Amino acid sequence: MSSMSRRHLIIAATGITISPRLVFAQAAASAPSAPFKVDPLTYAASALEPHIDGKTMEIHRDRHHQAYVTNLNNFAKDNPSIADKPIAEVLGNLAAIPDAIRTGVRNNLGAHANHSMFWQIMGPNGGNAHGDVLAAIDRDLGGIEKLQTDFNAAGGRVFGSGWVFVTVSKEGELAIETRPNQDHPMMDGKRALLGNDVWEHAYYLNYQNRRADYLKAWWNTVNWRAIDERYAAAKAGTLVI
């Protein structure tokens, strides 16, 4: 039984509920040949227009993300431990992965974690930051406007492909950080509160080389209710991706 299956059994037995936004996409034990999967969107692919067009969402999720998952499932056929262990444990200890697949697992599992988070933190009518997460943004990042300005600047400085994140500690402290390629903060023992994909496939159909315009427009897609959930989960030590 996978780690996520055991986790759900424990949750069911104790009566604890958990938002589906916080669950990492690993299939149930009934499908051992394909332990990783791309979860369905909770909104239409076109729901983020005009900021992110539906065609970009479809290509990004159904082709790029699915390709990472297909690669992971191929690795897992001969190395089931990458699916049996929690995502943070695998990415946080890549030295334990066999040399022959280490780079592939790093790239594809990091990409799966990044994209699973990405789809979850976006949505139409996402509201505004409030409560504890807004207080943390004000305290650590200088407020919403400064967060957006600094986050966009950091994303613009990423050379080539990568991600820009707001990381969150167990104490609830926030920081803006970037990672190259498909690296994830979990590789450094951290968690991502939110993150934006600055690979060209995330924006090129509409924005071409205008990454700065994409970064600015992307904030209109953020679902702050999901961010609230992630912040509370991070402080409780239950944030999975």
Short mmCIF file of the C-alpha atoms (twelve columns), coordinates in Angstrom:
data_MODEL
# 
_entry.id   MODEL 
# 
loop_
_atom_site.group_PDB 
_atom_site.id 
_atom_site.type_symbol 
_atom_site.label_atom_id 
_atom_site.label_alt_id 
_atom_site.label_comp_id 
_atom_site.label_asym_id 
_atom_site.label_seq_id 
_atom_site.Cartn_x 
_atom_site.Cartn_y 
_atom_site.Cartn_z 
_atom_site.pdbx_PDB_model_num 
ATOM 1   C CA . MET A 1   0.000   0.000  0.000   1 
ATOM 2   C CA . SER A 2   1.326   3.441  -0.910  1 
ATOM 3   C CA . SER A 3   2.110   6.038  1.738   1 
ATOM 4   C CA . MET A 4   -0.800  8.156  0.565   1 
ATOM 5   C CA . SER A 5   -3.191  5.179  0.857   1 
ATOM 6   C CA . ARG A 6   -2.041  4.542  4.435   1 
ATOM 7   C CA . ARG A 7   -2.492  8.222  5.171   1 
ATOM 8   C CA . HIS A 8   -6.055  8.210  3.919   1 
ATOM 9   C CA . LEU A 9   -6.862  5.135  6.033   1 
ATOM 10  C CA . ILE A 10  -5.536  6.879  9.124   1 
ATOM 11  C CA . ILE A 11  -7.531  9.987  8.282   1 
ATOM 12  C CA . ALA A 12  -10.686 7.945  7.791   1 
ATOM 13  C CA . ALA A 13  -10.188 6.069  11.049  1 
ATOM 14  C CA . THR A 14  -9.690  9.206  13.081  1 
ATOM 15  C CA . GLY A 15  -12.470 11.191 11.473  1 
ATOM 16  C CA . ILE A 16  -10.133 13.949 10.346  1 
ATOM 17  C CA . THR A 17  -11.033 15.700 7.107   1 
ATOM 18  C CA . ILE A 18  -8.580  17.180 4.656   1 
ATOM 19  C CA . SER A 19  -9.060  19.392 1.647   1 
ATOM 20  C CA . PRO A 20  -8.454  17.703 -1.714  1 
ATOM 21  C CA . ARG A 21  -6.264  20.699 -2.583  1 
ATOM 22  C CA . LEU A 22  -3.649  19.445 -0.125  1 
ATOM 23  C CA . VAL A 23  -3.432  15.865 -1.394  1 
ATOM 24  C CA . PHE A 24  -0.538  14.862 -3.618  1 
ATOM 25  C CA . ALA A 25  -1.517  13.081 -6.820  1 
ATOM 26  C CA . GLN A 26  -0.554  9.475  -6.235  1 
ATOM 27  C CA . ALA A 27  -2.957  6.775  -7.361  1 
ATOM 28  C CA . ALA A 28  -4.456  4.195  -5.020  1 
ATOM 29  C CA . ALA A 29  -2.800  0.827  -4.420  1 
ATOM 30  C CA . SER A 30  -5.320  -0.771 -6.763  1 
ATOM 31  C CA . ALA A 31  -3.262  0.582  -9.678  1 
ATOM 32  C CA . PRO A 32  0.323   -0.383 -8.816  1 
ATOM 33  C CA . SER A 33  1.470   -0.087 -12.433 1 
ATOM 34  C CA . ALA A 34  0.592   3.630  -12.445 1 
ATOM 35  C CA . PRO A 35  1.075   5.054  -8.955  1 
ATOM 36  C CA . PHE A 36  1.332   8.631  -10.204 1 
ATOM 37  C CA . LYS A 37  -1.424  10.504 -11.976 1 
ATOM 38  C CA . VAL A 38  -2.489  13.978 -13.030 1 
ATOM 39  C CA . ASP A 39  -5.541  14.933 -11.000 1 
ATOM 40  C CA . PRO A 40  -8.525  16.534 -12.762 1 
ATOM 41  C CA . LEU A 41  -8.780  20.297 -12.658 1 
ATOM 42  C CA . THR A 42  -11.421 21.645 -10.300 1 
ATOM 43  C CA . TYR A 43  -12.257 24.364 -12.837 1 
ATOM 44  C CA . ALA A 44  -12.533 24.562 -16.626 1 
ATOM 45  C CA . ALA A 45  -9.300  24.947 -18.592 1 
ATOM 46  C CA . SER A 46  -10.671 28.203 -19.999 1 
ATOM 47  C CA . ALA A 47  -11.696 29.569 -16.586 1 
ATOM 48  C CA . LEU A 48  -8.499  31.605 -16.159 1 
ATOM 49  C CA . GLU A 49  -8.890  33.568 -19.384 1 
ATOM 50  C CA . PRO A 50  -7.812  36.128 -20.446 1 
ATOM 51  C CA . HIS A 51  -4.845  35.820 -18.080 1 
ATOM 52  C CA . ILE A 52  -4.039  32.217 -19.074 1 
ATOM 53  C CA . ASP A 53  -5.811  30.908 -22.147 1 
ATOM 54  C CA . GLY A 54  -7.523  27.537 -22.275 1 
ATOM 55  C CA . LYS A 55  -5.271  26.142 -25.014 1 
ATOM 56  C CA . THR A 56  -2.153  26.887 -22.964 1 
ATOM 57  C CA . MET A 57  -3.748  25.209 -19.936 1 
ATOM 58  C CA . GLU A 58  -4.608  22.124 -21.976 1 
ATOM 59  C CA . ILE A 59  -1.148  21.793 -23.514 1 
ATOM 60  C CA . HIS A 60  0.584   22.546 -20.219 1 
ATOM 61  C CA . ARG A 61  -1.411  20.053 -18.181 1 
ATOM 62  C CA . ASP A 62  -2.355  17.313 -20.654 1 
ATOM 63  C CA . ARG A 63  0.971   17.149 -22.479 1 
ATOM 64  C CA . HIS A 64  3.772   18.586 -20.346 1 
ATOM 65  C CA . HIS A 65  2.564   17.505 -16.891 1 
ATOM 66  C CA . GLN A 66  1.311   14.184 -18.228 1 
ATOM 67  C CA . ALA A 67  4.709   13.502 -19.804 1 
ATOM 68  C CA . TYR A 68  6.406   13.974 -16.425 1 
ATOM 69  C CA . VAL A 69  3.936   11.558 -14.833 1 
ATOM 70  C CA . THR A 70  4.408   8.990  -17.581 1 
ATOM 71  C CA . ASN A 71  8.163   9.129  -17.022 1 
ATOM 72  C CA . LEU A 72  7.682   8.709  -13.267 1 
ATOM 73  C CA . ASN A 73  5.478   5.657  -13.704 1 
ATOM 74  C CA . ASN A 74  8.115   4.106  -15.947 1 
ATOM 75  C CA . PHE A 75  10.762  4.699  -13.272 1 
ATOM 76  C CA . ALA A 76  8.451   3.262  -10.607 1 
ATOM 77  C CA . LYS A 77  8.061   -0.057 -12.427 1 
ATOM 78  C CA . ASP A 78  11.555  -1.085 -11.365 1 
ATOM 79  C CA . ASN A 79  11.898  1.311  -8.423  1 
ATOM 80  C CA . PRO A 80  8.580   1.231  -6.528  1 
ATOM 81  C CA . SER A 81  10.027  3.020  -3.514  1 
ATOM 82  C CA . ILE A 82  9.752   6.375  -5.303  1 
ATOM 83  C CA . ALA A 83  5.965   5.973  -5.149  1 
ATOM 84  C CA . ASP A 84  5.763   4.267  -1.761  1 
ATOM 85  C CA . LYS A 85  7.572   7.043  0.109   1 
ATOM 86  C CA . PRO A 86  6.207   10.544 0.779   1 
ATOM 87  C CA . ILE A 87  7.126   13.046 -1.902  1 
ATOM 88  C CA . ALA A 88  9.095   15.188 0.560   1 
ATOM 89  C CA . GLU A 89  11.171  12.193 1.643   1 
ATOM 90  C CA . VAL A 90  12.125  11.287 -1.916  1 
ATOM 91  C CA . LEU A 91  12.949  14.812 -3.060  1 
ATOM 92  C CA . GLY A 92  14.648  15.621 0.230   1 
ATOM 93  C CA . ASN A 93  17.010  12.644 -0.068  1 
ATOM 94  C CA . LEU A 94  17.828  12.309 -3.751  1 
ATOM 95  C CA . ALA A 95  21.217  10.828 -2.896  1 
ATOM 96  C CA . ALA A 96  19.361  7.641  -1.936  1 
ATOM 97  C CA . ILE A 97  17.974  7.244  -5.466  1 
ATOM 98  C CA . PRO A 98  20.001  4.902  -7.741  1 
ATOM 99  C CA . ASP A 99  22.458  6.777  -9.932  1 
ATOM 100 C CA . ALA A 100 20.867  5.540  -13.147 1 
ATOM 101 C CA . ILE A 101 17.538  7.244  -12.440 1 
ATOM 102 C CA . ARG A 102 18.453  10.019 -9.990  1 
ATOM 103 C CA . THR A 103 18.389  12.861 -12.508 1 
ATOM 104 C CA . GLY A 104 15.194  11.561 -14.065 1 
ATOM 105 C CA . VAL A 105 13.474  11.297 -10.690 1 
ATOM 106 C CA . ARG A 106 14.706  14.735 -9.680  1 
ATOM 107 C CA . ASN A 107 13.374  16.329 -12.841 1 
ATOM 108 C CA . ASN A 108 10.101  14.449 -13.199 1 
ATOM 109 C CA . LEU A 109 9.083   14.103 -9.556  1 
ATOM 110 C CA . GLY A 110 9.988   17.736 -8.972  1 
ATOM 111 C CA . ALA A 111 7.897   18.660 -12.001 1 
ATOM 112 C CA . HIS A 112 4.966   16.572 -10.786 1 
ATOM 113 C CA . ALA A 113 5.049   18.206 -7.364  1 
ATOM 114 C CA . ASN A 114 5.420   21.681 -8.866  1 
ATOM 115 C CA . HIS A 115 2.579   21.269 -11.327 1 
ATOM 116 C CA . SER A 116 0.233   19.557 -8.873  1 
ATOM 117 C CA . MET A 117 0.668   22.571 -6.615  1 
ATOM 118 C CA . PHE A 118 0.311   24.979 -9.552  1 
ATOM 119 C CA . TRP A 119 -3.133  23.729 -10.629 1 
ATOM 120 C CA . GLN A 120 -4.352  23.754 -7.034  1 
ATOM 121 C CA . ILE A 121 -3.425  27.349 -6.198  1 
ATOM 122 C CA . MET A 122 -5.182  28.838 -9.221  1 
ATOM 123 C CA . GLY A 123 -8.847  29.239 -10.013 1 
ATOM 124 C CA . PRO A 124 -11.496 31.756 -11.023 1 
ATOM 125 C CA . ASN A 125 -12.842 34.231 -8.484  1 
ATOM 126 C CA . GLY A 126 -9.990  33.534 -6.097  1 
ATOM 127 C CA . GLY A 127 -10.738 36.397 -3.733  1 
ATOM 128 C CA . ASN A 128 -8.114  38.272 -1.758  1 
ATOM 129 C CA . ALA A 129 -5.553  37.407 0.887   1 
ATOM 130 C CA . HIS A 130 -6.852  37.807 4.425   1 
ATOM 131 C CA . GLY A 131 -6.417  36.518 7.964   1 
ATOM 132 C CA . ASP A 132 -3.239  34.740 9.026   1 
ATOM 133 C CA . VAL A 133 -1.712  34.496 5.564   1 
ATOM 134 C CA . LEU A 134 -2.193  38.220 4.927   1 
ATOM 135 C CA . ALA A 135 -0.659  39.002 8.321   1 
ATOM 136 C CA . ALA A 136 2.345   36.834 7.411   1 
ATOM 137 C CA . ILE A 137 2.693   38.566 4.039   1 
ATOM 138 C CA . ASP A 138 2.602   41.963 5.729   1 
ATOM 139 C CA . ARG A 139 5.125   40.854 8.369   1 
ATOM 140 C CA . ASP A 140 7.639   38.989 6.203   1 
ATOM 141 C CA . LEU A 141 7.207   40.340 2.673   1 
ATOM 142 C CA . GLY A 142 6.124   43.954 3.166   1 
ATOM 143 C CA . GLY A 143 2.513   43.570 2.081   1 
ATOM 144 C CA . ILE A 144 0.694   42.323 -1.008  1 
ATOM 145 C CA . GLU A 145 1.937   44.967 -3.419  1 
ATOM 146 C CA . LYS A 146 5.568   44.518 -2.424  1 
ATOM 147 C CA . LEU A 147 5.165   40.725 -2.530  1 
ATOM 148 C CA . GLN A 148 3.888   40.903 -6.099  1 
ATOM 149 C CA . THR A 149 6.605   43.356 -7.170  1 
ATOM 150 C CA . ASP A 150 9.436   41.334 -5.622  1 
ATOM 151 C CA . PHE A 151 7.991   37.978 -6.714  1 
ATOM 152 C CA . ASN A 152 7.631   39.158 -10.316 1 
ATOM 153 C CA . ALA A 153 11.153  40.591 -10.299 1 
ATOM 154 C CA . ALA A 154 12.553  37.310 -8.976  1 
ATOM 155 C CA . GLY A 155 10.647  35.350 -11.607 1 
ATOM 156 C CA . GLY A 156 11.936  37.651 -14.307 1 
ATOM 157 C CA . ARG A 157 15.522  37.028 -13.212 1 
ATOM 158 C CA . VAL A 158 15.266  33.251 -13.573 1 
ATOM 159 C CA . PHE A 159 17.643  32.408 -16.410 1 
ATOM 160 C CA . GLY A 160 16.059  30.017 -18.865 1 
ATOM 161 C CA . SER A 161 13.453  27.780 -17.267 1 
ATOM 162 C CA . GLY A 162 12.452  27.487 -13.642 1 
ATOM 163 C CA . TRP A 163 10.045  28.506 -10.905 1 
ATOM 164 C CA . VAL A 164 9.545   31.345 -8.450  1 
ATOM 165 C CA . PHE A 165 8.087   30.452 -5.054  1 
ATOM 166 C CA . VAL A 166 6.927   31.865 -1.783  1 
ATOM 167 C CA . THR A 167 8.255   29.334 0.708   1 
ATOM 168 C CA . VAL A 168 6.750   28.794 4.146   1 
ATOM 169 C CA . SER A 169 8.379   27.402 7.275   1 
ATOM 170 C CA . LYS A 170 6.674   25.370 9.996   1 
ATOM 171 C CA . GLU A 171 6.617   28.561 12.027  1 
ATOM 172 C CA . GLY A 172 4.709   30.279 9.236   1 
ATOM 173 C CA . GLU A 173 7.565   32.499 8.058   1 
ATOM 174 C CA . LEU A 174 7.514   33.414 4.357   1 
ATOM 175 C CA . ALA A 175 10.302  34.057 1.833   1 
ATOM 176 C CA . ILE A 176 10.576  34.525 -1.936  1 
ATOM 177 C CA . GLU A 177 12.900  32.024 -3.597  1 
ATOM 178 C CA . THR A 178 13.593  30.720 -7.103  1 
ATOM 179 C CA . ARG A 179 14.596  27.298 -8.372  1 
ATOM 180 C CA . PRO A 180 16.015  26.229 -11.761 1 
ATOM 181 C CA . ASN A 181 14.358  23.723 -14.060 1 
ATOM 182 C CA . GLN A 182 11.840  21.631 -12.071 1 
ATOM 183 C CA . ASP A 183 13.552  21.795 -8.693  1 
ATOM 184 C CA . HIS A 184 11.243  22.168 -5.699  1 
ATOM 185 C CA . PRO A 185 11.870  23.731 -2.265  1 
ATOM 186 C CA . MET A 186 11.347  20.277 -0.745  1 
ATOM 187 C CA . MET A 187 14.785  19.396 -2.078  1 
ATOM 188 C CA . ASP A 188 16.087  21.827 0.554   1 
ATOM 189 C CA . GLY A 189 13.715  20.673 3.288   1 
ATOM 190 C CA . LYS A 190 11.291  23.543 2.674   1 
ATOM 191 C CA . ARG A 191 7.655   23.873 1.598   1 
ATOM 192 C CA . ALA A 192 6.081   26.064 -1.064  1 
ATOM 193 C CA . LEU A 193 3.115   28.212 -0.132  1 
ATOM 194 C CA . LEU A 194 2.643   29.160 -3.767  1 
ATOM 195 C CA . GLY A 195 4.680   29.218 -6.933  1 
ATOM 196 C CA . ASN A 196 4.605   30.303 -10.549 1 
ATOM 197 C CA . ASP A 197 5.963   28.391 -13.525 1 
ATOM 198 C CA . VAL A 198 8.267   30.513 -15.688 1 
ATOM 199 C CA . TRP A 199 9.031   27.841 -18.269 1 
ATOM 200 C CA . GLU A 200 8.032   29.229 -21.653 1 
ATOM 201 C CA . HIS A 201 5.447   26.489 -22.157 1 
ATOM 202 C CA . ALA A 202 3.440   28.097 -19.322 1 
ATOM 203 C CA . TYR A 203 2.840   31.318 -21.213 1 
ATOM 204 C CA . TYR A 204 4.305   31.422 -24.725 1 
ATOM 205 C CA . LEU A 205 1.105   31.084 -26.788 1 
ATOM 206 C CA . ASN A 206 -0.271  34.354 -25.444 1 
ATOM 207 C CA . TYR A 207 2.754   36.220 -24.144 1 
ATOM 208 C CA . GLN A 208 5.576   35.018 -26.423 1 
ATOM 209 C CA . ASN A 209 8.781   36.412 -24.866 1 
ATOM 210 C CA . ARG A 210 6.940   38.845 -22.554 1 
ATOM 211 C CA . ARG A 211 7.496   36.976 -19.326 1 
ATOM 212 C CA . ALA A 212 7.049   40.140 -17.272 1 
ATOM 213 C CA . ASP A 213 3.516   40.583 -18.641 1 
ATOM 214 C CA . TYR A 214 2.677   36.978 -17.822 1 
ATOM 215 C CA . LEU A 215 4.033   37.299 -14.276 1 
ATOM 216 C CA . LYS A 216 1.936   40.396 -13.675 1 
ATOM 217 C CA . ALA A 217 -1.248  38.886 -15.152 1 
ATOM 218 C CA . TRP A 218 -0.815  35.601 -13.278 1 
ATOM 219 C CA . TRP A 219 -1.788  37.173 -9.951  1 
ATOM 220 C CA . ASN A 220 -5.333  37.468 -11.300 1 
ATOM 221 C CA . THR A 221 -5.538  33.657 -11.314 1 
ATOM 222 C CA . VAL A 222 -4.426  33.042 -7.711  1 
ATOM 223 C CA . ASN A 223 -7.014  31.354 -5.500  1 
ATOM 224 C CA . TRP A 224 -6.415  32.861 -2.078  1 
ATOM 225 C CA . ARG A 225 -8.777  30.397 -0.418  1 
ATOM 226 C CA . ALA A 226 -6.407  27.624 -1.490  1 
ATOM 227 C CA . ILE A 227 -3.437  29.656 -0.245  1 
ATOM 228 C CA . ASP A 228 -5.153  30.044 3.137   1 
ATOM 229 C CA . GLU A 229 -5.539  26.254 3.329   1 
ATOM 230 C CA . ARG A 230 -1.912  25.690 2.375   1 
ATOM 231 C CA . TYR A 231 -0.668  28.175 4.968   1 
ATOM 232 C CA . ALA A 232 -2.650  26.512 7.749   1 
ATOM 233 C CA . ALA A 233 -1.471  23.065 6.607   1 
ATOM 234 C CA . ALA A 234 2.172   24.200 6.499   1 
ATOM 235 C CA . LYS A 235 1.987   25.435 10.078  1 
ATOM 236 C CA . ALA A 236 0.297   22.182 11.136  1 
ATOM 237 C CA . GLY A 237 2.973   20.119 9.381   1 
ATOM 238 C CA . THR A 238 0.436   18.487 7.036   1 
ATOM 239 C CA . LEU A 239 1.196   20.225 3.731   1 
ATOM 240 C CA . VAL A 240 1.982   17.442 1.259   1 
ATOM 241 C CA . ILE A 241 3.169   19.384 -1.793  1 
# 
